[in-house]
CSV table of C-alpha atoms and ligand atoms in Angstrom, one decimal:
chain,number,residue,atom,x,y,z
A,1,UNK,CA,42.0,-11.9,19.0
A,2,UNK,CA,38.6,-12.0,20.7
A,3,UNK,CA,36.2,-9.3,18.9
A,4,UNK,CA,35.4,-6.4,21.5
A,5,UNK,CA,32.6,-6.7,23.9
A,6,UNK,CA,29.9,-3.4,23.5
A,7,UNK,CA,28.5,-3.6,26.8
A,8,UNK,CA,31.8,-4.0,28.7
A,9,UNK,CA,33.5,-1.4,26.5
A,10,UNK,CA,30.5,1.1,27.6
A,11,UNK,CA,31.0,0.1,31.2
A,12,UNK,CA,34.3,1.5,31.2
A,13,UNK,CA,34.8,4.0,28.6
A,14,UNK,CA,30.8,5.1,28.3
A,15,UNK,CA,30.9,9.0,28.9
A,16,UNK,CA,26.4,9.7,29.8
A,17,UNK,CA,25.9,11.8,26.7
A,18,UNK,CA,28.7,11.9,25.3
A,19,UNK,CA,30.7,8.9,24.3
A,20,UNK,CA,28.7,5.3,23.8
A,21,UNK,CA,30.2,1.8,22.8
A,22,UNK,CA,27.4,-0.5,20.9
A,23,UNK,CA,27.2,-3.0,18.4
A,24,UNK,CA,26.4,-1.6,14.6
A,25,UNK,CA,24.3,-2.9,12.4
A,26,UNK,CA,27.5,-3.2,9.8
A,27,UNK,CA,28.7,-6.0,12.0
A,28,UNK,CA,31.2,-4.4,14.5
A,29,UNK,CA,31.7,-2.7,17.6
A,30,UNK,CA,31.8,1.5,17.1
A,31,UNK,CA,32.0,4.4,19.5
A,32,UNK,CA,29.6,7.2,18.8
A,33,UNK,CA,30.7,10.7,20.1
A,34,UNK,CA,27.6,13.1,20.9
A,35,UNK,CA,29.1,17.3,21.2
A,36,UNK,CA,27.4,19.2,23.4
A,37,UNK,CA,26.2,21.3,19.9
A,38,UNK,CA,24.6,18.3,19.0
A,39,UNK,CA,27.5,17.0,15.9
A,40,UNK,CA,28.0,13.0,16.1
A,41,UNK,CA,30.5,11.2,14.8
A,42,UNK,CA,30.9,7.1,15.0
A,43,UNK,CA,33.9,4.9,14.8
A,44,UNK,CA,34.4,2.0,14.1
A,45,UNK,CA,37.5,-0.3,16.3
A,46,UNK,CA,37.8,-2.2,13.3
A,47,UNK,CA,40.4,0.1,11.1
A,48,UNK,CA,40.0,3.0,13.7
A,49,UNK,CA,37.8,3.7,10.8
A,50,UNK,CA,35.9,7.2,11.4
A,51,UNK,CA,32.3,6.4,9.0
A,52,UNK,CA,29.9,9.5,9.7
A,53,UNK,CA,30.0,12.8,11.3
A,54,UNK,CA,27.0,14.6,11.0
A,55,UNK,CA,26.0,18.3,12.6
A,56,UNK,CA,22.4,19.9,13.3
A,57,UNK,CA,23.3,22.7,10.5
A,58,UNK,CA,25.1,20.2,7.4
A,59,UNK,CA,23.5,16.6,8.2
A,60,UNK,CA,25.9,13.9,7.0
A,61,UNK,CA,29.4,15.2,6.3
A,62,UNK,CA,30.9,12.1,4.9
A,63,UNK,CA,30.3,9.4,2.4
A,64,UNK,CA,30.2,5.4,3.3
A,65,UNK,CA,29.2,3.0,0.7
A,66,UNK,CA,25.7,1.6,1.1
A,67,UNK,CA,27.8,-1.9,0.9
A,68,UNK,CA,29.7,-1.2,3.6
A,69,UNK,CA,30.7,-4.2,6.0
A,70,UNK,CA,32.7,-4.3,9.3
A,71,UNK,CA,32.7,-7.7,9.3
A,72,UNK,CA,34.3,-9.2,6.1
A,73,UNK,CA,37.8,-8.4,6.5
A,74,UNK,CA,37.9,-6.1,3.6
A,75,UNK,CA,38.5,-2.2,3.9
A,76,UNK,CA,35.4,-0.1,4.6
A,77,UNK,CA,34.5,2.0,1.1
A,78,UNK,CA,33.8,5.9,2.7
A,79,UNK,CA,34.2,7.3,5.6
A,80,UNK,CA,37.8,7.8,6.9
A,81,UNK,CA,40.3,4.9,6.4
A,82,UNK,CA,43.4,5.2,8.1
A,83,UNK,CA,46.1,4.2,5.5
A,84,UNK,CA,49.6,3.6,7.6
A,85,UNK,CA,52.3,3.1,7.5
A,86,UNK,CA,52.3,3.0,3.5
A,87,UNK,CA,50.2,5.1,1.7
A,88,UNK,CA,49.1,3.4,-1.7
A,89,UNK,CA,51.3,0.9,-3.1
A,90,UNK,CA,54.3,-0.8,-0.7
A,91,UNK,CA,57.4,0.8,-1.4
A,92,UNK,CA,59.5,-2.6,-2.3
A,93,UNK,CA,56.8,-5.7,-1.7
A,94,UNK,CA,54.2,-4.7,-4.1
A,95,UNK,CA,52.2,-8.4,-2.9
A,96,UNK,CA,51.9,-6.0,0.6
A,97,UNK,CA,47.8,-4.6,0.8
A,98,UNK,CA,47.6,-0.7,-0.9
A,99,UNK,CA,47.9,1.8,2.0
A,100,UNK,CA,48.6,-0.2,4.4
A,101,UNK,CA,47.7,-2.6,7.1
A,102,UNK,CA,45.7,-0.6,9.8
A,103,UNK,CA,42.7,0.0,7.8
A,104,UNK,CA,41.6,-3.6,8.8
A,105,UNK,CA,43.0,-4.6,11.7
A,106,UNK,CA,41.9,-4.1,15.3
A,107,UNK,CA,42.2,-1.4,17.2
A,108,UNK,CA,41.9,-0.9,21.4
A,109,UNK,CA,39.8,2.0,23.0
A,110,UNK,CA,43.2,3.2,25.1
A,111,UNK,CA,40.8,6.4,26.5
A,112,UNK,CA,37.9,8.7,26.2
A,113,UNK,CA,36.9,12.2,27.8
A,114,UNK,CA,33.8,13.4,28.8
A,115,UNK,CA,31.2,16.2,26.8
A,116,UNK,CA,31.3,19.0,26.1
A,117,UNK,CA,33.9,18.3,23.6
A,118,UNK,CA,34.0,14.1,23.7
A,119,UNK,CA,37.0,12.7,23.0
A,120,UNK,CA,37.9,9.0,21.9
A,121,UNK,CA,41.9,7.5,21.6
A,122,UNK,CA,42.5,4.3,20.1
A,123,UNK,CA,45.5,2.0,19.8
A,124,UNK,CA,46.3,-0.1,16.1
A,125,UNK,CA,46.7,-3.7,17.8
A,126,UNK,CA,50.4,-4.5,18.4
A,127,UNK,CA,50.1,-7.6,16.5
A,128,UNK,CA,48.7,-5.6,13.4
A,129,UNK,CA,51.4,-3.2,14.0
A,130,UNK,CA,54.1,-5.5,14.1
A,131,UNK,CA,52.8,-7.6,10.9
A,132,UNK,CA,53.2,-4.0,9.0
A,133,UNK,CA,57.2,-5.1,9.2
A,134,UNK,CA,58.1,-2.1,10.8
A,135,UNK,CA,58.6,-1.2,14.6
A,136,UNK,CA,56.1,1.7,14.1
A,137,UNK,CA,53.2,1.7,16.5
A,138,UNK,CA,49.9,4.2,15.8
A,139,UNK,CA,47.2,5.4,17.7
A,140,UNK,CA,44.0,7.4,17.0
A,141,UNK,CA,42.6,10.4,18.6
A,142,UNK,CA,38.6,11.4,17.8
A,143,UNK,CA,37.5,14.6,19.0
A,144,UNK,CA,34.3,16.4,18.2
A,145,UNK,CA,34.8,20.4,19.0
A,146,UNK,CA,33.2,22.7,16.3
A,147,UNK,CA,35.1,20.4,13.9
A,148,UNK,CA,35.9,16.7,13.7
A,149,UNK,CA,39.6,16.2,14.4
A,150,UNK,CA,41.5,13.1,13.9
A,151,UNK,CA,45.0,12.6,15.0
A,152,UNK,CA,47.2,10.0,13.6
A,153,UNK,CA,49.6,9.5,16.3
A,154,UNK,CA,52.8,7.2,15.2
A,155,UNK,CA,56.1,6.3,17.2
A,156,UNK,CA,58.8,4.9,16.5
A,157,UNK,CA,59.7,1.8,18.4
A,158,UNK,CA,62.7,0.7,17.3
A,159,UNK,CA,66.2,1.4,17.4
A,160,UNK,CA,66.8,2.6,14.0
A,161,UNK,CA,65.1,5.7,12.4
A,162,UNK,CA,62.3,4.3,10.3
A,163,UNK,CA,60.0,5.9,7.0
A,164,UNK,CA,56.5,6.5,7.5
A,165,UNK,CA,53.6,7.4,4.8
A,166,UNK,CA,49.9,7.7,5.6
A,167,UNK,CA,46.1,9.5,4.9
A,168,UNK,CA,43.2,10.4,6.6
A,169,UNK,CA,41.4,8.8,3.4
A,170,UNK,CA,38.5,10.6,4.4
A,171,UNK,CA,35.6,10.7,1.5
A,172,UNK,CA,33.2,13.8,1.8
A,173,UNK,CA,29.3,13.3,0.5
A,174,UNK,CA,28.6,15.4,-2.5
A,175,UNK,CA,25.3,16.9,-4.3
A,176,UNK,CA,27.1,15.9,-7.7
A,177,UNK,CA,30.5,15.3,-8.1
A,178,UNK,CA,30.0,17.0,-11.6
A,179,UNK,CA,29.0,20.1,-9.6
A,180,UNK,CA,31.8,20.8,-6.9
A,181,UNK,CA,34.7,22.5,-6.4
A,182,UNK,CA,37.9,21.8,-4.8
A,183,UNK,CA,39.8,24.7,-3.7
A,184,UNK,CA,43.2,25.9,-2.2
A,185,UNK,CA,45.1,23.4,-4.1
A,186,UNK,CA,45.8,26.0,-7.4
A,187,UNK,CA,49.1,26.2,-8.4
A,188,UNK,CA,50.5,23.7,-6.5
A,189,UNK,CA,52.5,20.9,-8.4
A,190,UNK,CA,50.9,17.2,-8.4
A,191,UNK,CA,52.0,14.2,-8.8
A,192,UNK,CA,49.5,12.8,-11.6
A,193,UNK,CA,48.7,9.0,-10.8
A,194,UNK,CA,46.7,8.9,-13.9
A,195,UNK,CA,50.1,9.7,-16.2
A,196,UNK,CA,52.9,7.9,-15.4
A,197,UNK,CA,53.2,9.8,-12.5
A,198,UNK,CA,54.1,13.1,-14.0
A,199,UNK,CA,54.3,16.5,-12.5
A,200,UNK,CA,52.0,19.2,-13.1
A,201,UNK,CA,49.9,22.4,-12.0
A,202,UNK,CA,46.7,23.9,-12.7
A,203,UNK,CA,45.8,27.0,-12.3
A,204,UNK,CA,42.1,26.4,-11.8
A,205,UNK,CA,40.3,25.2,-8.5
A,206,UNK,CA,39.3,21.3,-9.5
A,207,UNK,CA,36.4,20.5,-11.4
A,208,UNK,CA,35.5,16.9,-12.0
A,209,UNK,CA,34.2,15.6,-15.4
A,210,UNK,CA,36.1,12.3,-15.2
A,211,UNK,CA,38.3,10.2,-13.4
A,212,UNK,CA,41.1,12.7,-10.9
A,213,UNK,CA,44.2,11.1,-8.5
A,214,UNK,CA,46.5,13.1,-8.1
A,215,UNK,CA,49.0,13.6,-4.7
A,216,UNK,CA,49.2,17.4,-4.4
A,217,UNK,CA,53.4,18.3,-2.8
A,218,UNK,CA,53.1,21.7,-0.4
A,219,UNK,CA,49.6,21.7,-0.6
A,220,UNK,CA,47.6,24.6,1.8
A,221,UNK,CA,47.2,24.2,5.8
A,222,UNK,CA,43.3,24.4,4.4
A,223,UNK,CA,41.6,22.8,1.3
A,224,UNK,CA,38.0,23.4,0.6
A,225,UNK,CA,34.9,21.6,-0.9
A,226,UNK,CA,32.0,24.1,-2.2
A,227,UNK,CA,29.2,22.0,-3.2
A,228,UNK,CA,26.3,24.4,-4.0
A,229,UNK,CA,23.9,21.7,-4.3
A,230,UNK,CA,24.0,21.1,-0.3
A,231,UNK,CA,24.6,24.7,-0.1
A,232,UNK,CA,27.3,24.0,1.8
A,233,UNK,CA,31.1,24.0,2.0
A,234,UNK,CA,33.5,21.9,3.6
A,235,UNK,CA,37.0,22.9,5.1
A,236,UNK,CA,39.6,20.6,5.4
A,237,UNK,CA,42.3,22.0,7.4
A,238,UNK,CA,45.6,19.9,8.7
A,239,UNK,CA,48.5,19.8,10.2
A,240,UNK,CA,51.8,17.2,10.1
A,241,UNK,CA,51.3,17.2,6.2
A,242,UNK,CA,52.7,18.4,3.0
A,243,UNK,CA,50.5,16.8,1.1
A,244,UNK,CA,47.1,15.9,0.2
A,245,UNK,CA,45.6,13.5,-2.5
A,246,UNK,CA,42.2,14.4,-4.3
A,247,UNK,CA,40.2,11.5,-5.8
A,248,UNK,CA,37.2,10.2,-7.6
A,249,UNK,CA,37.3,6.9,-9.4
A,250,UNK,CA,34.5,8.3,-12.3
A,251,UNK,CA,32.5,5.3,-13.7
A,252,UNK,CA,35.1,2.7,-14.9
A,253,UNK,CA,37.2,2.7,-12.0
A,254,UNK,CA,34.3,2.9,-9.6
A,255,UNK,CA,33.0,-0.5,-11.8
A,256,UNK,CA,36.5,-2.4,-11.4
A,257,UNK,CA,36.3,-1.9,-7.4
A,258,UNK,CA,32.8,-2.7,-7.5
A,259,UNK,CA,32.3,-1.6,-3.9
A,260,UNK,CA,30.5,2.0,-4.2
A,261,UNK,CA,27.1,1.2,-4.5
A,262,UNK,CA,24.8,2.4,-7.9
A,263,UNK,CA,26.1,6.0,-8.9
A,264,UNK,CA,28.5,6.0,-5.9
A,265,UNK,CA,30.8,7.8,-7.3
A,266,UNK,CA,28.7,10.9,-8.2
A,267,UNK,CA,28.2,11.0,-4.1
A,268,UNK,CA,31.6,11.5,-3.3
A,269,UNK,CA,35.1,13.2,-3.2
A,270,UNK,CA,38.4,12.2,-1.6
A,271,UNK,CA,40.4,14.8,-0.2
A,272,UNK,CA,42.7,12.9,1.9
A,273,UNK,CA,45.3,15.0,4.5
A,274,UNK,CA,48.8,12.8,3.7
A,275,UNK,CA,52.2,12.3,3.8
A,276,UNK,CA,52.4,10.5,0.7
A,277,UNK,CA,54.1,10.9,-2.6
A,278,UNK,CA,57.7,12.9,-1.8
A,279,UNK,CA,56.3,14.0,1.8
A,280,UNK,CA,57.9,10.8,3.4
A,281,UNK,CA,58.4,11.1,7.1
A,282,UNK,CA,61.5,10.2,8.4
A,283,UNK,CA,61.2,8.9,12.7
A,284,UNK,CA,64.3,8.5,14.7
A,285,UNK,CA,63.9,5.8,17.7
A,286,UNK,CA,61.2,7.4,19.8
A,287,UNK,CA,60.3,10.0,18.2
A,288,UNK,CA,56.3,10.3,17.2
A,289,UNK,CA,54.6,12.2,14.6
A,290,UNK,CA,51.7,13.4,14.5
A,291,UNK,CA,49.1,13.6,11.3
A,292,UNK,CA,45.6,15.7,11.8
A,293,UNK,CA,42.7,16.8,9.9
A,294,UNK,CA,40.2,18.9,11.3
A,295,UNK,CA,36.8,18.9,9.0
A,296,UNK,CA,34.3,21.0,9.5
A,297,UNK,CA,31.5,21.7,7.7
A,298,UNK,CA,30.4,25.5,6.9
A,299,UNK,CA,26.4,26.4,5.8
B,301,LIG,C1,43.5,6.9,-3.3
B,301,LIG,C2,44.5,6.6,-4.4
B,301,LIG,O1,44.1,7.5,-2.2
B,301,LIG,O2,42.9,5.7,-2.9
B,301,LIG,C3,43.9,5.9,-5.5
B,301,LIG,O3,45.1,7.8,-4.8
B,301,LIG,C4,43.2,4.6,-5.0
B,301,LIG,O4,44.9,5.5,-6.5
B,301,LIG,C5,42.2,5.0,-4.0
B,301,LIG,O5,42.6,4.0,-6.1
B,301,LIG,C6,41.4,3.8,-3.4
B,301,LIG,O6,42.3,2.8,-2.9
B,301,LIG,P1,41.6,1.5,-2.3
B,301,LIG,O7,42.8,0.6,-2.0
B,301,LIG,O8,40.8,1.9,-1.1
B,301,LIG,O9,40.8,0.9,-3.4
């Protein structure tokens, strides 16, 4: 597969103002969407891979590692991975790559639309789709209005009904992960990745002070990030999920993957919009489902 060319992408898919296709200095082709209120968001076409979205009032929204590559093969650390058609662990072929294989494949601008609300859709390569075992294809919509809103878009090809888990991985930038809380998610039963997978509640919004994964079953339509030290809060609201998985890797973790950058994990929360754990979607032949958060960031 030849990588995509910038310059003819922009030729025909460039939107003046709105929507522009150039070369990044992490080594791959992105889009970057301009609103008319001034929020940007880029995107890379390898992974479909959302990496900032930043707005006059809250500056940077997400987190992307300071070591983050396009160009190595390896998943992107921050930003919003796209984990499909598995999310975390295969469900029989554990040899398979966690959450999936779209993160690092391809993906094909299919459309865009013009300002005042820019709009980019992007197609997982059929190849990449098709090496995922399944007959599940996926395609991306980006659209910057108010919020950031990214639509996981999958089908199902085939002739026989087929299971589907995925994320919006999306990391969010933090003052001080010691100083945030997550909210919306209290009393609601979790599956606890960190023990054996067992189930539990809290009662209490989340507070980190070490290491948290955990896959949240019926969690809220809208789950918030207060971070007083960016006097700012962030509202993740979704649709097409159940669930929704909170993580931060806390120092050892964040050591074994080695990819976060000094402190990294201080910078950042996960609070990823899923089906995942028992929210398994089930897709007869032709049917599509549709997966969306919509982030926006509140001063
Ligand atoms: C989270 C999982 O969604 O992703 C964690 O709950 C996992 O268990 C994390 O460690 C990061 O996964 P990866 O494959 O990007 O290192």
């Amino acid at each position: 597969m030849t990588a995509p060319d910038a310059a003819d992408l922009d030729r025909r898919f460039g939107r003046p103002g709105a929507v522009a296709f150039a070369v990044s200095t992490l080594g791959g082709v992105v889009a970057t969407l301009t609103a008319a209120d001034g929020a940007v968001a880029t995107v890379a076409l390898t992974g479909g891979h959302v990496l900032s979205y930043a707005t006059p009032a809250a500056g940077e929204v997400l987190w992307l590692s300071p070591l983050a590559r396009l160009d190595t093969g390896r998943a992107v650390r921050g930003g919003i991975p796209v984990c499909w058609p598995w999310f975390g662990a295969h469900p029989s072929e554990p040899a398979r790559p966690a959450h999936g294989v779209a993160r690092t494949a391809p993906w094909q601008v299919v459309a865009t639309a013009p300002g005042p609300a820019p709009r980019l859709v992007l197609a997982l390569d059929q190849q990449a789709a098709r090496a995922s075992g399944t007959d599940l294809s996926a395609q991306l919509e980006v659209t910057l209005a108010g919020a950031l809103e990214v639509s996981l878009v999958t089908r199902n090809e085939g002739a026989a009904p087929a299971r589907l888990t995925a994320a919006l991985h999306s990391y969010f930038g933090v003052s001080d992960i010691g100083a945030v809380t997550v909210g919306g998610l209290e009393g609601r039963p979790f599956i606890d990745q960190l023990d054996a997978g067992r189930s539990k509640r809290s009662a209490e919004p989340i507070r980190f002070a070490g290491e948290v994964d955990r896959i949240y079953q019926e969690s809220p339509d809208t789950v918030t990030i207060d971070d007083p030290g960016l006097g700012r809060r962030i509202e993740v609201a979704k649709r097409g999920s159940a669930s929704t998985v909170v993580w931060n890797p806390w120092v050892d973790k964040a050591a074994r993957l080695g990819d976060l950058g000094p402190d990294g994990f201080r910078r950042m929360v996960c609070v990823e919009t899923a089906n995942a754990g028992g929210d398994v979607v089930t897709l007869a032949p032709g049917a599509t489902h549709t997966l969306t958060a919509s982030i926006r960031a509140v001063t």
